[in-house]
Amino acid sequence: MTNGKRLCLNMIVKNEMANLQRCLGAVVDHIDCWVIGDTGSTDGTQDFIKSFFAARNLPGELHEFPFHNFEQARNAALDHAYASPLAYDYLLFDDADMELMVEDAGFRSRLDSAGYRLLQRSESGLAYWNTRLVRRDAGARYYGVTHEYLDVPGGVQELRGAWYKDHASGSNRVDKFERDAKLLLEALEKDPENQRYWFYLAQSYRDAGRTAEAAVAYAKRAAMGGWDEEAWNARLQGARCLRKLGDEPGFIEQALAAFNQRPQRAEPLYDLARFYRDKGMNHASALFSEAGLAIKRPEQDILFIEDYIYTTGMVEEFAIAANYARDPVRKDRGFAACNWLALNRTIDDGPRELAWSNLFFYVKSAKTMMPSFSARPVGFTAPDGYRSSNQSVARLGDRIVLLQRTVNYTLAEDNLQYDTPGGVPVHTRNFLLRLSDELAIQSASEVLPPADMPEPTNDRVLGFEDMRLFAWRDALWGVSCVRELTEEGWCEQIVARIDEDASCRLTDWRVLRPAGPRLHQKNWMPQVKPGTVGGGAEALQFIYLCDPTRTVDERGSTLSETPPAIAAKSFRGGTQLIAFAGGWLALIHEVQWRAAEKRRYYLHRFVWFDEANTLRKVSRPFFFDKKGVEFAAGLAWHPDERRLVISYSVTDSESWIATVDEAEVRSMLDDVDSLPSGAAGTASRVTLVSGHGAAPTKAGIKPDCADNGAMGDASQAPSEGKDLGPGGMKSADDIFHELAPFLRDVDSPPERRERSHQFDARISRFLGSDGTALPQINCFYQVMSDKAEHRTLIAATTSMRAAGHPVRVWSFAPEKLEFLVPHGVELRNADDVMPRALFDRIVAGSEIRYFSDIFRYALLYEHGGLWMDSDIILLRAFPFRGDHFFNLQWRGSHKGHFVCGNVIYARPYCSHLRALYELSISRFHDASGKEFGDIGPKLLSDYIASSAGAELREWVFSPMFFNTIDWTEIDRFEKPIADLADYLNDERVFGVHLWTARNEARLGGEGAPLISSLMDPLAGFSSLTKLADQFPTDKNRHTGNRHCYARVYDRLLSSRRLAVQRIMEIVQHRGAAIDDRATPASVGLWQKYFPFSQVIGVDLNDLSHLNNDRFRSFVGDQSRAEDLRKIAAKLEPESLDVVIDDGSHASFGEQLTLREFFSLLKPSGWYFIEDLDWQPPGEDASKITLTKTLLREIKEQGSARSVDPLGVSALAGQFAEILFFDSHYELNRAKLMGGLVAIRKCAGTGDTR
């Protein structure tokens, strides 16, 4: 027993031996004593009760008295309890066929009211509240000869945490209904207008099978009025009796009347939906079930709530009827409903299995669900006697490879039998194909079995079947099903490496045998997890099952086992797992056997696992080509990193390969915790999490797209009933500090930069290349004073346009902002988004910034794109192409401000933005004593911390992008940029939020405050092309040979302007007069453009007297390997961001320097060689190839084809890309092109362009 109020069990029994063990066993741990009345048992009930409690040392009393009616018998037991000397505080009432279910063992500690109702649920799905706990001194009494009720002076409350399961197996059930009818008729003779007696007389007639009499009694009770729940239920039950009697018009009339009487109850609509579906009138049926889906379980009602209808039945009716809908929107919602049922592990097996079977009728083709899906035959010609079957595509570095299986059988008509010529054994031969980026076959080699493979023990099925290809340890591997190693022909998984040298043979093979009973092992999904930062090796794992999700290691030993939130036992392994959106993506299949057709059918789904391999997201099922046997065993990223490549077979005889945009796959994935259920246009209510002492705020959130539950674009808020308050879930503080633990370390700029770096690494996939169309930027600005200069607005929009973004400023007085038009800014009237009158009301009752918070949600919902506050100074283009972008702020958690709304990205019609818009309006008008941020950062933070916005958490990034200087640190704006390396020297800084920082100081000059540069961004952060014109180097447009290389450096390095820390420039002044008293011009240029960089110079001349914190010089000759190696030894490997070779221009020196210095370059760093079109005299073309020619061969052929004495080709594997650009001087002078080469180093172990 637990601490709390003392309970005494009180009940009446008769011949209940069949039920007592279950009943008393459920309650014994929660009571302190017992008083039970027996009304004439003859089966040993009395002895069982006494011995049961004696064995547990629980005191109590057993009394015996006759039964006349339930009011008399229950009050007799009650009176004995009142008179008992036993010590207790509350009476707990029970029946022998009831089972107490306790979910909160501490429920007794909360008791203090006179009485409590507990929920009573039957196995039929019926649920209602029944008074089951009363305080000893409350004076409670029973009334009613049968279906008695307990009257408790002082009233009763509902108790959560404990409830009763009604097994309806009591011994008195056999003759109960006729006996009850007799008792009720006798009582009605004395009290003919007793509404309760009439209701239960109708119930007794119904249960006794006397349907016509029940219909009359129900009609009588419904007409009497009184307690509306009981009167309503009488009308509903009467309608059901009329249907059973065949009176269909009467049923329809009374069912509609019941709904009209109590429209918050869905039971009449369910009956009507079922009625019309049974008659084949599916459109009429859907009309009622669709309306019923919008009705939530009536938590305030207590009488006869049919839970099954609210949890399962209504969705099931809609899922069936909507399949016949001509309206594609309704049919799509039916698909969602059917899928929701098929994957719902909380409902009974019957409805779930029916829905899963019905998915067959809804399932669509891949092309229909993913318009970018494009498939083509693989085009491989199988050897004579074989046909192409399943195949598996994969990536090895930048190469696309495919393992093509060929087989010697055909699949019989029933898709079950395998027919081979002359009945010979089934045999598989595998071929490794190398594909181009256009998926054309470039070469093919047969993959031979291992040389040390033993002779088959079972020769009925031979070869390595259904191999999944994957890259591991810089080699190709595969995991296959093999049946020839055991006499019984067990399916076993074998992992093996493909040795691509010469013979192309499997090697390093081993059998994977998991612990436990021996089973056929098929369809394991390989997963190669990257090594750890500390240098750990790649880990090979396999997803062995989906429900539970079991992960095993490379030896077959279980690493983890996690049950998913959905019913996924039908999921069968398909493809490899590939890194996707911060987790792992795979294709699985489900096999349906259609008994009527005696055929198998395969359905496919994308599934997404988080880093812990918990199944978190799933798509709806689809087929590739046609319904039938299709098998997908390969999934990989295309080298363009915008598409996925899928390999699949059709009927084990056709091999296909396809591509699909990753964004479409992403949009198909639904969160398994909140799958769309098919409800349309219904307002769900959610509780936003607040971690700051305030009560949870409830607000209506209306989903806009009921069935598009995309990752990053939720279509539907979760339904009512999820406890999101502080007691039921984590607070916003907890959620954001778990999501971004570095927020706790806000006092150290270097540490917060370092600790947030890994958190932001996932954004790289969503930042487009230089050619990516930049998103539209939207701002709001309202001129409130004609005297204002609007300097911040001009600086912000000018910086945005200079970065290349289209910029749109919204205002209710756009004519006052015409001065922005010459800067290329588009002006729009804000009245197109929100009415001016609403703006006036909001501003009149608060401040303009409150309106701005609301406006951004409305604007992004209707238009999408980037929102930026009009005090964001953009330092470079922000080519974001994900689903959403939100950024955090360093401080503000004490007010619940975690997410800063100054920069937001969303796609048009995003339901999350619609929800935020509605919530902001509601919160603004409902809240009193509003503080700044309540509908801005605090609302954003609360929403993303709630279940409704939970999927947005993967789109939240650190403050480094725009808020690296916090709002509490605005004094930093008064410091020169050179003093702000801890804040700005990071590749993630795209812009700076000025907050309230303003400055009228002079512009430019050394030591000028940062704010001065930001307020004139075109001058303060000039492009390298313009800046180079101020320094006398031939990299500009007017000095010397005017190569104009600055434009190339600007293009390739501007995104790293604040991040570059070390740049090396190689020059070789031979005999030329130089001013060794001043810093070289090009060094000054680099230092000016890269404000946090140290320039390292390599020259024939000694410039060490100029060394300082930002310049370090070395003396060295490019033609001498010894000189270069001495310099390299003094620098750390991978310590340079950029290397620029503007030295001797001799091919030998260029290639020798490239060979010796390339290891000094950081991953993703750039190596430039200038003036490739000029060579000094003395080069021997027979001994050294021109650098330009050599690098072009490596770019186009993968390796040098000409003489390469210095082994530059050995570096080719480290070259992510080689780009040639023109010297404007050489192009104009001699029509020579390609005078500058830029080589980007691979990003670590693999290139992520």
PDB file of C-alpha atoms in Angstrom, residues 108 119 121 232 436 780 934:
ATOM      1  CA  ARG A 108      -4.954   8.367  -2.512  1.00  0.00           C
ATOM      2  CA  LEU A 119     -14.131   6.295 -15.337  1.00  0.00           C
ATOM      3  CA  ARG A 121     -14.836   1.315 -19.418  1.00  0.00           C
ATOM      4  CA  TRP A 232     -30.161  12.400 -25.471  1.00  0.00           C
ATOM      5  CA  SER A 436      27.776   8.104 -64.916  1.00  0.00           C
ATOM      6  CA  PHE A 780       8.186  45.714 -42.689  1.00  0.00           C
ATOM      7  CA  ASP A 934       5.062  37.758 -25.722  1.00  0.00           C
TER       8      ASP A 934
END
